[in-house]
mmCIF file with all atom_site columns, C-alpha atoms in Angstrom:
data_model
loop_
_atom_site.group_PDB
_atom_site.id
_atom_site.type_symbol
_atom_site.label_atom_id
_atom_site.label_alt_id
_atom_site.label_comp_id
_atom_site.label_asym_id
_atom_site.label_entity_id
_atom_site.label_seq_id
_atom_site.pdbx_PDB_ins_code
_atom_site.Cartn_x
_atom_site.Cartn_y
_atom_site.Cartn_z
_atom_site.occupancy
_atom_site.B_iso_or_equiv
_atom_site.pdbx_formal_charge
_atom_site.auth_seq_id
_atom_site.auth_comp_id
_atom_site.auth_asym_id
_atom_site.auth_atom_id
_atom_site.pdbx_PDB_model_num
ATOM 1   C CA . GLU K 1 1   ? -65.658 -13.139 -150.420 1.00 0.00 ? 1   GLU K CA 1
ATOM 2   C CA . ILE K 1 2   ? -63.984 -10.911 -147.831 1.00 0.00 ? 2   ILE K CA 1
ATOM 3   C CA . VAL K 1 3   ? -65.116 -7.312  -148.269 1.00 0.00 ? 3   VAL K CA 1
ATOM 4   C CA . LEU K 1 4   ? -62.683 -4.594  -147.186 1.00 0.00 ? 4   LEU K CA 1
ATOM 5   C CA . THR K 1 5   ? -64.080 -1.179  -146.239 1.00 0.00 ? 5   THR K CA 1
ATOM 6   C CA . GLN K 1 6   ? -61.665 1.726   -146.004 1.00 0.00 ? 6   GLN K CA 1
ATOM 7   C CA . SER K 1 7   ? -62.161 4.967   -144.097 1.00 0.00 ? 7   SER K CA 1
ATOM 8   C CA . PRO K 1 8   ? -62.104 7.849   -144.407 1.00 0.00 ? 8   PRO K CA 1
ATOM 9   C CA . GLY K 1 9   ? -62.706 8.290   -148.099 1.00 0.00 ? 9   GLY K CA 1
ATOM 10  C CA . THR K 1 10  ? -60.486 11.357  -148.189 1.00 0.00 ? 10  THR K CA 1
ATOM 11  C CA . LEU K 1 11  ? -57.935 12.686  -145.734 1.00 0.00 ? 11  LEU K CA 1
ATOM 12  C CA . SER K 1 12  ? -56.669 16.248  -146.071 1.00 0.00 ? 12  SER K CA 1
ATOM 13  C CA . LEU K 1 13  ? -53.656 17.043  -143.893 1.00 0.00 ? 13  LEU K CA 1
ATOM 14  C CA . SER K 1 14  ? -50.640 19.336  -143.767 1.00 0.00 ? 14  SER K CA 1
ATOM 15  C CA . PRO K 1 15  ? -47.020 18.290  -144.239 1.00 0.00 ? 15  PRO K CA 1
ATOM 16  C CA . GLY K 1 16  ? -45.547 16.903  -141.038 1.00 0.00 ? 16  GLY K CA 1
ATOM 17  C CA . GLU K 1 17  ? -48.905 15.718  -139.700 1.00 0.00 ? 17  GLU K CA 1
ATOM 18  C CA . ARG K 1 18  ? -49.779 12.125  -138.928 1.00 0.00 ? 18  ARG K CA 1
ATOM 19  C CA . ALA K 1 19  ? -52.175 10.217  -141.180 1.00 0.00 ? 19  ALA K CA 1
ATOM 20  C CA . THR K 1 20  ? -54.177 7.271   -139.918 1.00 0.00 ? 20  THR K CA 1
ATOM 21  C CA . LEU K 1 21  ? -55.966 5.150   -142.507 1.00 0.00 ? 21  LEU K CA 1
ATOM 22  C CA . SER K 1 22  ? -58.350 2.368   -141.542 1.00 0.00 ? 22  SER K CA 1
ATOM 23  C CA . CYS K 1 23  ? -59.461 -0.825  -143.226 1.00 0.00 ? 23  CYS K CA 1
ATOM 24  C CA . ARG K 1 24  ? -62.172 -3.065  -141.835 1.00 0.00 ? 24  ARG K CA 1
ATOM 25  C CA . ALA K 1 25  ? -62.718 -6.602  -143.093 1.00 0.00 ? 25  ALA K CA 1
ATOM 26  C CA . SER K 1 26  ? -66.092 -8.334  -143.277 1.00 0.00 ? 26  SER K CA 1
ATOM 27  C CA . GLN K 1 27  ? -64.553 -11.354 -141.526 1.00 0.00 ? 27  GLN K CA 1
ATOM 28  C CA . SER K 1 28  ? -61.365 -12.053 -139.645 1.00 0.00 ? 28  SER K CA 1
ATOM 29  C CA . VAL K 1 29  ? -58.159 -12.013 -141.706 1.00 0.00 ? 29  VAL K CA 1
ATOM 30  C CA . SER K 1 30  ? -54.892 -13.604 -140.634 1.00 0.00 ? 30  SER K CA 1
ATOM 31  C CA . SER K 1 31  ? -52.369 -10.824 -140.061 1.00 0.00 ? 31  SER K CA 1
ATOM 32  C CA . SER K 1 32  ? -49.883 -12.782 -142.164 1.00 0.00 ? 32  SER K CA 1
ATOM 33  C CA . TYR K 1 33  ? -51.930 -11.999 -145.258 1.00 0.00 ? 33  TYR K CA 1
ATOM 34  C CA . PHE K 1 34  ? -52.714 -8.289  -145.216 1.00 0.00 ? 34  PHE K CA 1
ATOM 35  C CA . ALA K 1 35  ? -51.122 -5.568  -147.351 1.00 0.00 ? 35  ALA K CA 1
ATOM 36  C CA . TRP K 1 36  ? -51.230 -1.858  -148.137 1.00 0.00 ? 36  TRP K CA 1
ATOM 37  C CA . TYR K 1 37  ? -50.493 -0.111  -151.452 1.00 0.00 ? 37  TYR K CA 1
ATOM 38  C CA . GLN K 1 38  ? -49.953 3.441   -152.605 1.00 0.00 ? 38  GLN K CA 1
ATOM 39  C CA . GLN K 1 39  ? -51.130 4.523   -156.044 1.00 0.00 ? 39  GLN K CA 1
ATOM 40  C CA . LYS K 1 40  ? -50.351 7.796   -157.777 1.00 0.00 ? 40  LYS K CA 1
ATOM 41  C CA . PRO K 1 41  ? -52.154 8.992   -160.928 1.00 0.00 ? 41  PRO K CA 1
ATOM 42  C CA . GLY K 1 42  ? -51.187 7.070   -164.040 1.00 0.00 ? 42  GLY K CA 1
ATOM 43  C CA . ARG K 1 43  ? -49.082 4.582   -162.087 1.00 0.00 ? 43  ARG K CA 1
ATOM 44  C CA . ALA K 1 44  ? -49.520 0.999   -160.958 1.00 0.00 ? 44  ALA K CA 1
ATOM 45  C CA . PRO K 1 45  ? -50.058 0.381   -157.250 1.00 0.00 ? 45  PRO K CA 1
ATOM 46  C CA . ARG K 1 46  ? -46.880 0.249   -155.186 1.00 0.00 ? 46  ARG K CA 1
ATOM 47  C CA . LEU K 1 47  ? -46.591 -2.237  -152.340 1.00 0.00 ? 47  LEU K CA 1
ATOM 48  C CA . LEU K 1 48  ? -45.949 -0.466  -149.032 1.00 0.00 ? 48  LEU K CA 1
ATOM 49  C CA . ILE K 1 49  ? -46.690 -3.039  -146.343 1.00 0.00 ? 49  ILE K CA 1
ATOM 50  C CA . HIS K 1 50  ? -47.198 -6.812  -146.344 1.00 0.00 ? 50  HIS K CA 1
ATOM 51  C CA . ALA K 1 51  ? -48.001 -9.261  -143.551 1.00 0.00 ? 51  ALA K CA 1
ATOM 52  C CA . THR K 1 52  ? -49.770 -6.354  -141.779 1.00 0.00 ? 52  THR K CA 1
ATOM 53  C CA . SER K 1 53  ? -46.628 -4.618  -140.550 1.00 0.00 ? 53  SER K CA 1
ATOM 54  C CA . SER K 1 54  ? -43.624 -5.517  -142.722 1.00 0.00 ? 54  SER K CA 1
ATOM 55  C CA . ARG K 1 55  ? -42.393 -2.697  -144.918 1.00 0.00 ? 55  ARG K CA 1
ATOM 56  C CA . ALA K 1 56  ? -41.661 -3.597  -148.514 1.00 0.00 ? 56  ALA K CA 1
ATOM 57  C CA . SER K 1 57  ? -38.236 -2.980  -149.969 1.00 0.00 ? 57  SER K CA 1
ATOM 58  C CA . GLY K 1 58  ? -37.330 0.705   -150.174 1.00 0.00 ? 58  GLY K CA 1
ATOM 59  C CA . ILE K 1 59  ? -40.339 1.973   -148.218 1.00 0.00 ? 59  ILE K CA 1
ATOM 60  C CA . PRO K 1 60  ? -39.504 4.776   -145.752 1.00 0.00 ? 60  PRO K CA 1
ATOM 61  C CA . ASP K 1 61  ? -39.965 4.043   -142.073 1.00 0.00 ? 61  ASP K CA 1
ATOM 62  C CA . ARG K 1 62  ? -42.582 6.793   -141.731 1.00 0.00 ? 62  ARG K CA 1
ATOM 63  C CA . PHE K 1 63  ? -44.995 4.196   -143.152 1.00 0.00 ? 63  PHE K CA 1
ATOM 64  C CA . SER K 1 64  ? -46.181 1.594   -140.656 1.00 0.00 ? 64  SER K CA 1
ATOM 65  C CA . GLY K 1 65  ? -48.955 -0.955  -140.486 1.00 0.00 ? 65  GLY K CA 1
ATOM 66  C CA . SER K 1 66  ? -50.775 -2.586  -137.610 1.00 0.00 ? 66  SER K CA 1
ATOM 67  C CA . GLY K 1 67  ? -53.917 -4.491  -136.793 1.00 0.00 ? 67  GLY K CA 1
ATOM 68  C CA . SER K 1 68  ? -55.473 -7.868  -136.364 1.00 0.00 ? 68  SER K CA 1
ATOM 69  C CA . GLY K 1 69  ? -58.727 -9.705  -136.851 1.00 0.00 ? 69  GLY K CA 1
ATOM 70  C CA . THR K 1 70  ? -61.008 -7.371  -138.783 1.00 0.00 ? 70  THR K CA 1
ATOM 71  C CA . ASP K 1 71  ? -59.352 -4.007  -138.144 1.00 0.00 ? 71  ASP K CA 1
ATOM 72  C CA . PHE K 1 72  ? -56.139 -2.854  -139.780 1.00 0.00 ? 72  PHE K CA 1
ATOM 73  C CA . THR K 1 73  ? -54.390 0.511   -139.889 1.00 0.00 ? 73  THR K CA 1
ATOM 74  C CA . LEU K 1 74  ? -51.816 2.238   -142.063 1.00 0.00 ? 74  LEU K CA 1
ATOM 75  C CA . THR K 1 75  ? -50.041 5.126   -140.366 1.00 0.00 ? 75  THR K CA 1
ATOM 76  C CA . ILE K 1 76  ? -47.924 7.739   -142.096 1.00 0.00 ? 76  ILE K CA 1
ATOM 77  C CA . SER K 1 77  ? -46.090 9.367   -139.218 1.00 0.00 ? 77  SER K CA 1
ATOM 78  C CA . ARG K 1 78  ? -44.887 12.603  -140.839 1.00 0.00 ? 78  ARG K CA 1
ATOM 79  C CA . LEU K 1 79  ? -46.583 13.456  -144.087 1.00 0.00 ? 79  LEU K CA 1
ATOM 80  C CA . GLU K 1 80  ? -44.556 14.708  -146.993 1.00 0.00 ? 80  GLU K CA 1
ATOM 81  C CA . ALA K 1 81  ? -45.831 16.273  -150.200 1.00 0.00 ? 81  ALA K CA 1
ATOM 82  C CA . GLU K 1 82  ? -44.898 13.124  -152.149 1.00 0.00 ? 82  GLU K CA 1
ATOM 83  C CA . ASP K 1 83  ? -47.318 11.064  -150.024 1.00 0.00 ? 83  ASP K CA 1
ATOM 84  C CA . SER K 1 84  ? -50.277 12.546  -151.882 1.00 0.00 ? 84  SER K CA 1
ATOM 85  C CA . ALA K 1 85  ? -51.908 9.439   -153.387 1.00 0.00 ? 85  ALA K CA 1
ATOM 86  C CA . VAL K 1 86  ? -54.671 6.876   -153.026 1.00 0.00 ? 86  VAL K CA 1
ATOM 87  C CA . TYR K 1 87  ? -53.981 4.086   -150.552 1.00 0.00 ? 87  TYR K CA 1
ATOM 88  C CA . TYR K 1 88  ? -55.502 0.610   -150.808 1.00 0.00 ? 88  TYR K CA 1
ATOM 89  C CA . CYS K 1 89  ? -55.667 -2.284  -148.392 1.00 0.00 ? 89  CYS K CA 1
ATOM 90  C CA . GLN K 1 90  ? -55.677 -5.891  -149.592 1.00 0.00 ? 90  GLN K CA 1
ATOM 91  C CA . GLN K 1 91  ? -56.225 -9.299  -148.044 1.00 0.00 ? 91  GLN K CA 1
ATOM 92  C CA . TYR K 1 92  ? -54.660 -12.420 -149.458 1.00 0.00 ? 92  TYR K CA 1
ATOM 93  C CA . ALA K 1 93  ? -55.742 -14.869 -146.786 1.00 0.00 ? 93  ALA K CA 1
ATOM 94  C CA . ASP K 1 94  ? -58.747 -16.078 -148.711 1.00 0.00 ? 94  ASP K CA 1
ATOM 95  C CA . SER K 1 95  ? -59.646 -16.404 -152.350 1.00 0.00 ? 95  SER K CA 1
ATOM 96  C CA . PRO K 1 96  ? -60.619 -14.325 -154.174 1.00 0.00 ? 96  PRO K CA 1
ATOM 97  C CA . LEU K 1 97  ? -57.965 -11.826 -153.165 1.00 0.00 ? 97  LEU K CA 1
ATOM 98  C CA . THR K 1 98  ? -59.759 -8.557  -152.486 1.00 0.00 ? 98  THR K CA 1
ATOM 99  C CA . PHE K 1 99  ? -58.942 -4.875  -152.161 1.00 0.00 ? 99  PHE K CA 1
ATOM 100 C CA . GLY K 1 100 ? -60.528 -2.012  -150.306 1.00 0.00 ? 100 GLY K CA 1
ATOM 101 C CA . GLY K 1 101 ? -62.037 0.936   -152.139 1.00 0.00 ? 101 GLY K CA 1
ATOM 102 C CA . GLY K 1 102 ? -59.195 3.276   -151.261 1.00 0.00 ? 102 GLY K CA 1
ATOM 103 C CA . THR K 1 103 ? -58.464 6.350   -149.158 1.00 0.00 ? 103 THR K CA 1
ATOM 104 C CA . ARG K 1 104 ? -57.300 9.493   -150.913 1.00 0.00 ? 104 ARG K CA 1
ATOM 105 C CA . VAL K 1 105 ? -54.656 11.437  -148.999 1.00 0.00 ? 105 VAL K CA 1
ATOM 106 C CA . GLU K 1 106 ? -54.372 15.089  -149.938 1.00 0.00 ? 106 GLU K CA 1
ATOM 107 C CA . ILE K 1 107 ? -51.563 17.309  -148.723 1.00 0.00 ? 107 ILE K CA 1
ATOM 108 C CA . LYS K 1 108 ? -52.658 20.862  -147.953 1.00 0.00 ? 108 LYS K CA 1
ATOM 109 C CA . GLU I 2 1   ? -34.090 -5.929  -161.785 1.00 0.00 ? 1   GLU I CA 1
ATOM 110 C CA . VAL I 2 2   ? -37.591 -7.344  -162.166 1.00 0.00 ? 2   VAL I CA 1
ATOM 111 C CA . GLN I 2 3   ? -39.619 -5.691  -164.920 1.00 0.00 ? 3   GLN I CA 1
ATOM 112 C CA . LEU I 2 4   ? -43.013 -6.476  -166.402 1.00 0.00 ? 4   LEU I CA 1
ATOM 113 C CA . VAL I 2 5   ? -43.855 -4.857  -169.737 1.00 0.00 ? 5   VAL I CA 1
ATOM 114 C CA . GLN I 2 6   ? -47.412 -5.142  -170.965 1.00 0.00 ? 6   GLN I CA 1
ATOM 115 C CA . SER I 2 7   ? -48.841 -4.906  -174.459 1.00 0.00 ? 7   SER I CA 1
ATOM 116 C CA . GLY I 2 8   ? -52.137 -5.512  -176.161 1.00 0.00 ? 8   GLY I CA 1
ATOM 117 C CA . GLY I 2 9   ? -55.353 -3.858  -175.159 1.00 0.00 ? 9   GLY I CA 1
ATOM 118 C CA . GLY I 2 10  ? -57.333 -1.254  -177.042 1.00 0.00 ? 10  GLY I CA 1
ATOM 119 C CA . LEU I 2 11  ? -60.867 -0.696  -178.235 1.00 0.00 ? 11  LEU I CA 1
ATOM 120 C CA . ILE I 2 12  ? -62.923 -3.814  -178.901 1.00 0.00 ? 12  ILE I CA 1
ATOM 121 C CA . GLN I 2 13  ? -66.586 -4.349  -179.735 1.00 0.00 ? 13  GLN I CA 1
ATOM 122 C CA . PRO I 2 14  ? -68.913 -6.200  -177.342 1.00 0.00 ? 14  PRO I CA 1
ATOM 123 C CA . GLY I 2 15  ? -68.617 -9.942  -177.874 1.00 0.00 ? 15  GLY I CA 1
ATOM 124 C CA . GLY I 2 16  ? -65.100 -9.575  -179.217 1.00 0.00 ? 16  GLY I CA 1
ATOM 125 C CA . SER I 2 17  ? -61.793 -11.071 -178.144 1.00 0.00 ? 17  SER I CA 1
ATOM 126 C CA . LEU I 2 18  ? -58.409 -9.653  -177.263 1.00 0.00 ? 18  LEU I CA 1
ATOM 127 C CA . ARG I 2 19  ? -55.075 -10.941 -175.982 1.00 0.00 ? 19  ARG I CA 1
ATOM 128 C CA . LEU I 2 20  ? -52.991 -9.136  -173.421 1.00 0.00 ? 20  LEU I CA 1
ATOM 129 C CA . SER I 2 21  ? -49.269 -9.843  -173.035 1.00 0.00 ? 21  SER I CA 1
ATOM 130 C CA . CYS I 2 22  ? -46.903 -9.389  -170.124 1.00 0.00 ? 22  CYS I CA 1
ATOM 131 C CA . GLU I 2 23  ? -43.202 -9.856  -170.883 1.00 0.00 ? 23  GLU I CA 1
ATOM 132 C CA . ALA I 2 24  ? -41.018 -10.403 -167.845 1.00 0.00 ? 24  ALA I CA 1
ATOM 133 C CA . SER I 2 25  ? -37.350 -9.696  -167.294 1.00 0.00 ? 25  SER I CA 1
ATOM 134 C CA . GLY I 2 26  ? -35.144 -10.261 -164.271 1.00 0.00 ? 26  GLY I CA 1
ATOM 135 C CA . PHE I 2 27  ? -36.818 -13.576 -163.451 1.00 0.00 ? 27  PHE I CA 1
ATOM 136 C CA . THR I 2 28  ? -38.501 -16.459 -165.262 1.00 0.00 ? 28  THR I CA 1
ATOM 137 C CA . VAL I 2 29  ? -42.295 -16.544 -165.360 1.00 0.00 ? 29  VAL I CA 1
ATOM 138 C CA . ASN I 2 30  ? -42.409 -20.269 -164.623 1.00 0.00 ? 30  ASN I CA 1
ATOM 139 C CA . SER I 2 31  ? -40.503 -19.768 -161.352 1.00 0.00 ? 31  SER I CA 1
ATOM 140 C CA . ASP I 2 32  ? -43.299 -17.883 -159.623 1.00 0.00 ? 32  ASP I CA 1
ATOM 141 C CA . TYR I 2 33  ? -47.016 -17.303 -159.605 1.00 0.00 ? 33  TYR I CA 1
ATOM 142 C CA . MET I 2 34  ? -48.152 -14.722 -162.168 1.00 0.00 ? 34  MET I CA 1
ATOM 143 C CA . SER I 2 35  ? -51.426 -12.868 -161.806 1.00 0.00 ? 35  SER I CA 1
ATOM 144 C CA . TRP I 2 36  ? -53.660 -10.528 -163.743 1.00 0.00 ? 36  TRP I CA 1
ATOM 145 C CA . LEU I 2 37  ? -55.682 -7.818  -162.016 1.00 0.00 ? 37  LEU I CA 1
ATOM 146 C CA . ARG I 2 38  ? -57.871 -5.025  -163.305 1.00 0.00 ? 38  ARG I CA 1
ATOM 147 C CA . GLN I 2 39  ? -58.991 -1.613  -162.107 1.00 0.00 ? 39  GLN I CA 1
ATOM 148 C CA . THR I 2 40  ? -62.036 0.520   -162.803 1.00 0.00 ? 40  THR I CA 1
ATOM 149 C CA . PRO I 2 41  ? -63.357 3.670   -161.129 1.00 0.00 ? 41  PRO I CA 1
ATOM 150 C CA . GLU I 2 42  ? -66.592 1.833   -160.284 1.00 0.00 ? 42  GLU I CA 1
ATOM 151 C CA . ARG I 2 43  ? -65.310 -1.484  -158.920 1.00 0.00 ? 43  ARG I CA 1
ATOM 152 C CA . GLY I 2 44  ? -61.756 -0.541  -157.923 1.00 0.00 ? 44  GLY I CA 1
ATOM 153 C CA . LEU I 2 45  ? -58.989 -3.126  -157.970 1.00 0.00 ? 45  LEU I CA 1
ATOM 154 C CA . GLU I 2 46  ? -60.040 -6.698  -158.768 1.00 0.00 ? 46  GLU I CA 1
ATOM 155 C CA . TRP I 2 47  ? -57.935 -9.824  -158.960 1.00 0.00 ? 47  TRP I CA 1
ATOM 156 C CA . VAL I 2 48  ? -58.703 -11.668 -162.222 1.00 0.00 ? 48  VAL I CA 1
ATOM 157 C CA . SER I 2 49  ? -56.541 -14.761 -162.647 1.00 0.00 ? 49  SER I CA 1
ATOM 158 C CA . VAL I 2 50  ? -53.363 -16.574 -161.648 1.00 0.00 ? 50  VAL I CA 1
ATOM 159 C CA . ILE I 2 51  ? -51.096 -19.169 -163.226 1.00 0.00 ? 51  ILE I CA 1
ATOM 160 C CA . TYR I 2 52  ? -49.101 -21.270 -160.798 1.00 0.00 ? 52  TYR I CA 1
ATOM 161 C CA . ARG I 2 53  ? -45.501 -22.388 -161.246 1.00 0.00 ? 53  ARG I CA 1
ATOM 162 C CA . GLY I 2 54  ? -46.756 -25.835 -162.202 1.00 0.00 ? 54  GLY I CA 1
ATOM 163 C CA . GLY I 2 55  ? -49.184 -24.420 -164.761 1.00 0.00 ? 55  GLY I CA 1
ATOM 164 C CA . TYR I 2 56  ? -52.391 -24.682 -162.735 1.00 0.00 ? 56  TYR I CA 1
ATOM 165 C CA . THR I 2 57  ? -54.751 -21.805 -163.476 1.00 0.00 ? 57  THR I CA 1
ATOM 166 C CA . TYR I 2 58  ? -57.416 -20.166 -161.358 1.00 0.00 ? 58  TYR I CA 1
ATOM 167 C CA . TYR I 2 59  ? -59.929 -17.425 -162.108 1.00 0.00 ? 59  TYR I CA 1
ATOM 168 C CA . ALA I 2 60  ? -62.202 -14.985 -160.373 1.00 0.00 ? 60  ALA I CA 1
ATOM 169 C CA . GLU I 2 61  ? -65.840 -15.944 -160.408 1.00 0.00 ? 61  GLU I CA 1
ATOM 170 C CA . PHE I 2 62  ? -66.796 -13.075 -162.705 1.00 0.00 ? 62  PHE I CA 1
ATOM 171 C CA . VAL I 2 63  ? -64.582 -14.490 -165.478 1.00 0.00 ? 63  VAL I CA 1
ATOM 172 C CA . LYS I 2 64  ? -67.082 -17.335 -165.979 1.00 0.00 ? 64  LYS I CA 1
ATOM 173 C CA . GLY I 2 65  ? -64.961 -19.226 -168.506 1.00 0.00 ? 65  GLY I CA 1
ATOM 174 C CA . ARG I 2 66  ? -64.402 -16.214 -170.759 1.00 0.00 ? 66  ARG I CA 1
ATOM 175 C CA . PHE I 2 67  ? -60.738 -15.512 -169.992 1.00 0.00 ? 67  PHE I CA 1
ATOM 176 C CA . THR I 2 68  ? -57.707 -17.779 -170.306 1.00 0.00 ? 68  THR I CA 1
ATOM 177 C CA . ILE I 2 69  ? -54.346 -17.225 -168.673 1.00 0.00 ? 69  ILE I CA 1
ATOM 178 C CA . SER I 2 70  ? -51.300 -18.888 -170.214 1.00 0.00 ? 70  SER I CA 1
ATOM 179 C CA . ARG I 2 71  ? -47.559 -18.454 -170.548 1.00 0.00 ? 71  ARG I CA 1
ATOM 180 C CA . ASP I 2 72  ? -44.774 -19.027 -173.053 1.00 0.00 ? 72  ASP I CA 1
ATOM 181 C CA . ASN I 2 73  ? -41.641 -19.935 -171.140 1.00 0.00 ? 73  ASN I CA 1
ATOM 182 C CA . SER I 2 74  ? -39.421 -19.457 -174.210 1.00 0.00 ? 74  SER I CA 1
ATOM 183 C CA . LEU I 2 75  ? -40.605 -15.840 -174.499 1.00 0.00 ? 75  LEU I CA 1
ATOM 184 C CA . ASN I 2 76  ? -40.827 -15.378 -170.727 1.00 0.00 ? 76  ASN I CA 1
ATOM 185 C CA . THR I 2 77  ? -44.285 -13.959 -171.294 1.00 0.00 ? 77  THR I CA 1
ATOM 186 C CA . VAL I 2 78  ? -47.671 -14.417 -169.667 1.00 0.00 ? 78  VAL I CA 1
ATOM 187 C CA . TYR I 2 79  ? -50.894 -13.866 -171.571 1.00 0.00 ? 79  TYR I CA 1
ATOM 188 C CA . LEU I 2 80  ? -54.518 -13.179 -170.786 1.00 0.00 ? 80  LEU I CA 1
ATOM 189 C CA . GLN I 2 81  ? -56.926 -14.078 -173.554 1.00 0.00 ? 81  GLN I CA 1
ATOM 190 C CA . LEU I 2 82  ? -60.196 -12.193 -173.154 1.00 0.00 ? 82  LEU I CA 1
ATOM 191 C CA . SER I 2 83  ? -63.323 -13.296 -175.003 1.00 0.00 ? 83  SER I CA 1
ATOM 192 C CA . SER I 2 84  ? -67.079 -12.659 -174.985 1.00 0.00 ? 84  SER I CA 1
ATOM 193 C CA . LEU I 2 85  ? -66.249 -9.191  -173.764 1.00 0.00 ? 85  LEU I CA 1
ATOM 194 C CA . THR I 2 86  ? -68.910 -6.883  -172.363 1.00 0.00 ? 86  THR I CA 1
ATOM 195 C CA . ALA I 2 87  ? -68.869 -3.247  -171.325 1.00 0.00 ? 87  ALA I CA 1
ATOM 196 C CA . GLU I 2 88  ? -68.310 -4.435  -167.744 1.00 0.00 ? 88  GLU I CA 1
ATOM 197 C CA . ASP I 2 89  ? -64.873 -5.719  -168.800 1.00 0.00 ? 89  ASP I CA 1
ATOM 198 C CA . THR I 2 90  ? -63.728 -2.194  -169.662 1.00 0.00 ? 90  THR I CA 1
ATOM 199 C CA . ALA I 2 91  ? -60.800 -1.654  -167.324 1.00 0.00 ? 91  ALA I CA 1
ATOM 200 C CA . LEU I 2 92  ? -57.114 -1.020  -166.910 1.00 0.00 ? 92  LEU I CA 1
ATOM 201 C CA . TYR I 2 93  ? -55.543 -4.478  -166.780 1.00 0.00 ? 93  TYR I CA 1
ATOM 202 C CA . TYR I 2 94  ? -52.337 -5.160  -164.859 1.00 0.00 ? 94  TYR I CA 1
ATOM 203 C CA . CYS I 2 95  ? -50.086 -8.172  -164.721 1.00 0.00 ? 95  CYS I CA 1
ATOM 204 C CA . ALA I 2 96  ? -48.253 -8.763  -161.458 1.00 0.00 ? 96  ALA I CA 1
ATOM 205 C CA . LYS I 2 97  ? -45.685 -11.154 -160.076 1.00 0.00 ? 97  LYS I CA 1
ATOM 206 C CA . GLY I 2 98  ? -47.012 -13.401 -157.357 1.00 0.00 ? 98  GLY I CA 1
ATOM 207 C CA . PHE I 2 99  ? -50.330 -14.455 -155.859 1.00 0.00 ? 99  PHE I CA 1
ATOM 208 C CA . GLY I 2 100 ? -50.539 -12.804 -152.487 1.00 0.00 ? 100 GLY I CA 1
ATOM 209 C CA . GLU I 2 101 ? -49.008 -9.427  -151.956 1.00 0.00 ? 101 GLU I CA 1
ATOM 210 C CA . PHE I 2 102 ? -47.920 -7.906  -155.269 1.00 0.00 ? 102 PHE I CA 1
ATOM 211 C CA . ALA I 2 103 ? -44.515 -6.255  -155.174 1.00 0.00 ? 103 ALA I CA 1
ATOM 212 C CA . GLN I 2 104 ? -44.022 -5.988  -158.939 1.00 0.00 ? 104 GLN I CA 1
ATOM 213 C CA . TRP I 2 105 ? -46.637 -4.767  -161.424 1.00 0.00 ? 105 TRP I CA 1
ATOM 214 C CA . GLY I 2 106 ? -46.720 -4.087  -165.125 1.00 0.00 ? 106 GLY I CA 1
ATOM 215 C CA . GLN I 2 107 ? -47.501 -0.604  -166.340 1.00 0.00 ? 107 GLN I CA 1
ATOM 216 C CA . GLY I 2 108 ? -51.093 -1.480  -167.144 1.00 0.00 ? 108 GLY I CA 1
ATOM 217 C CA . THR I 2 109 ? -52.956 -1.697  -170.426 1.00 0.00 ? 109 THR I CA 1
ATOM 218 C CA . LEU I 2 110 ? -56.395 -0.253  -171.123 1.00 0.00 ? 110 LEU I CA 1
ATOM 219 C CA . VAL I 2 111 ? -59.180 -2.404  -172.538 1.00 0.00 ? 111 VAL I CA 1
ATOM 220 C CA . THR I 2 112 ? -62.264 -0.530  -173.719 1.00 0.00 ? 112 THR I CA 1
ATOM 221 C CA . VAL I 2 113 ? -65.318 -2.527  -174.763 1.00 0.00 ? 113 VAL I CA 1
ATOM 222 C CA . SER I 2 114 ? -67.659 -0.381  -176.802 1.00 0.00 ? 114 SER I CA 1
ATOM 223 C CA . ALA I 2 115 ? -69.639 -0.459  -180.020 1.00 0.00 ? 115 ALA I CA 1
#
């Protein structure tokens, strides 16, 4: 099973700042099969990024993804208040599909 | 518009059984993969099961023969039958369209296993 480790656990930033979220895999993951989600309290996860860097439908361009091998990054270029949420990475290259433990983004 | 509406769930005693439902609209459930996932504060998000377009089913190791995924094409609904439940199965269960990245999710349904 591929284990995904996200860092930091919590990120506290001001509106307009740049957020960089990391996800490290326990073994190499094809970049075609890596995703990021946003989850707000009481809601299901929302797909942000798939195939490492492709934005899902309706996702603002301030969200971007990058990475390869074992290291992947989600960047939120200019934080807005509505970006306060928990963000999860996911690999779907290998079964079982697995998720990281999440990074909480707080807006000051 | 794709929508997934879940029902079922609730409080169940250890060793009991429960069936979760996921009614789809905007597409037909036999035209795509359909998955179940669950989420707990302790273990986070976990993929549970998938049913393929052709009806093949596949489960996470921790299911160990206790859960069964199925679908009723006439009702456009996917089910997850849970049995031999333990406290470790207490979770918020989601259905989702696909078996890869998940762009559409149900609203979630809570299963609590407790005496």
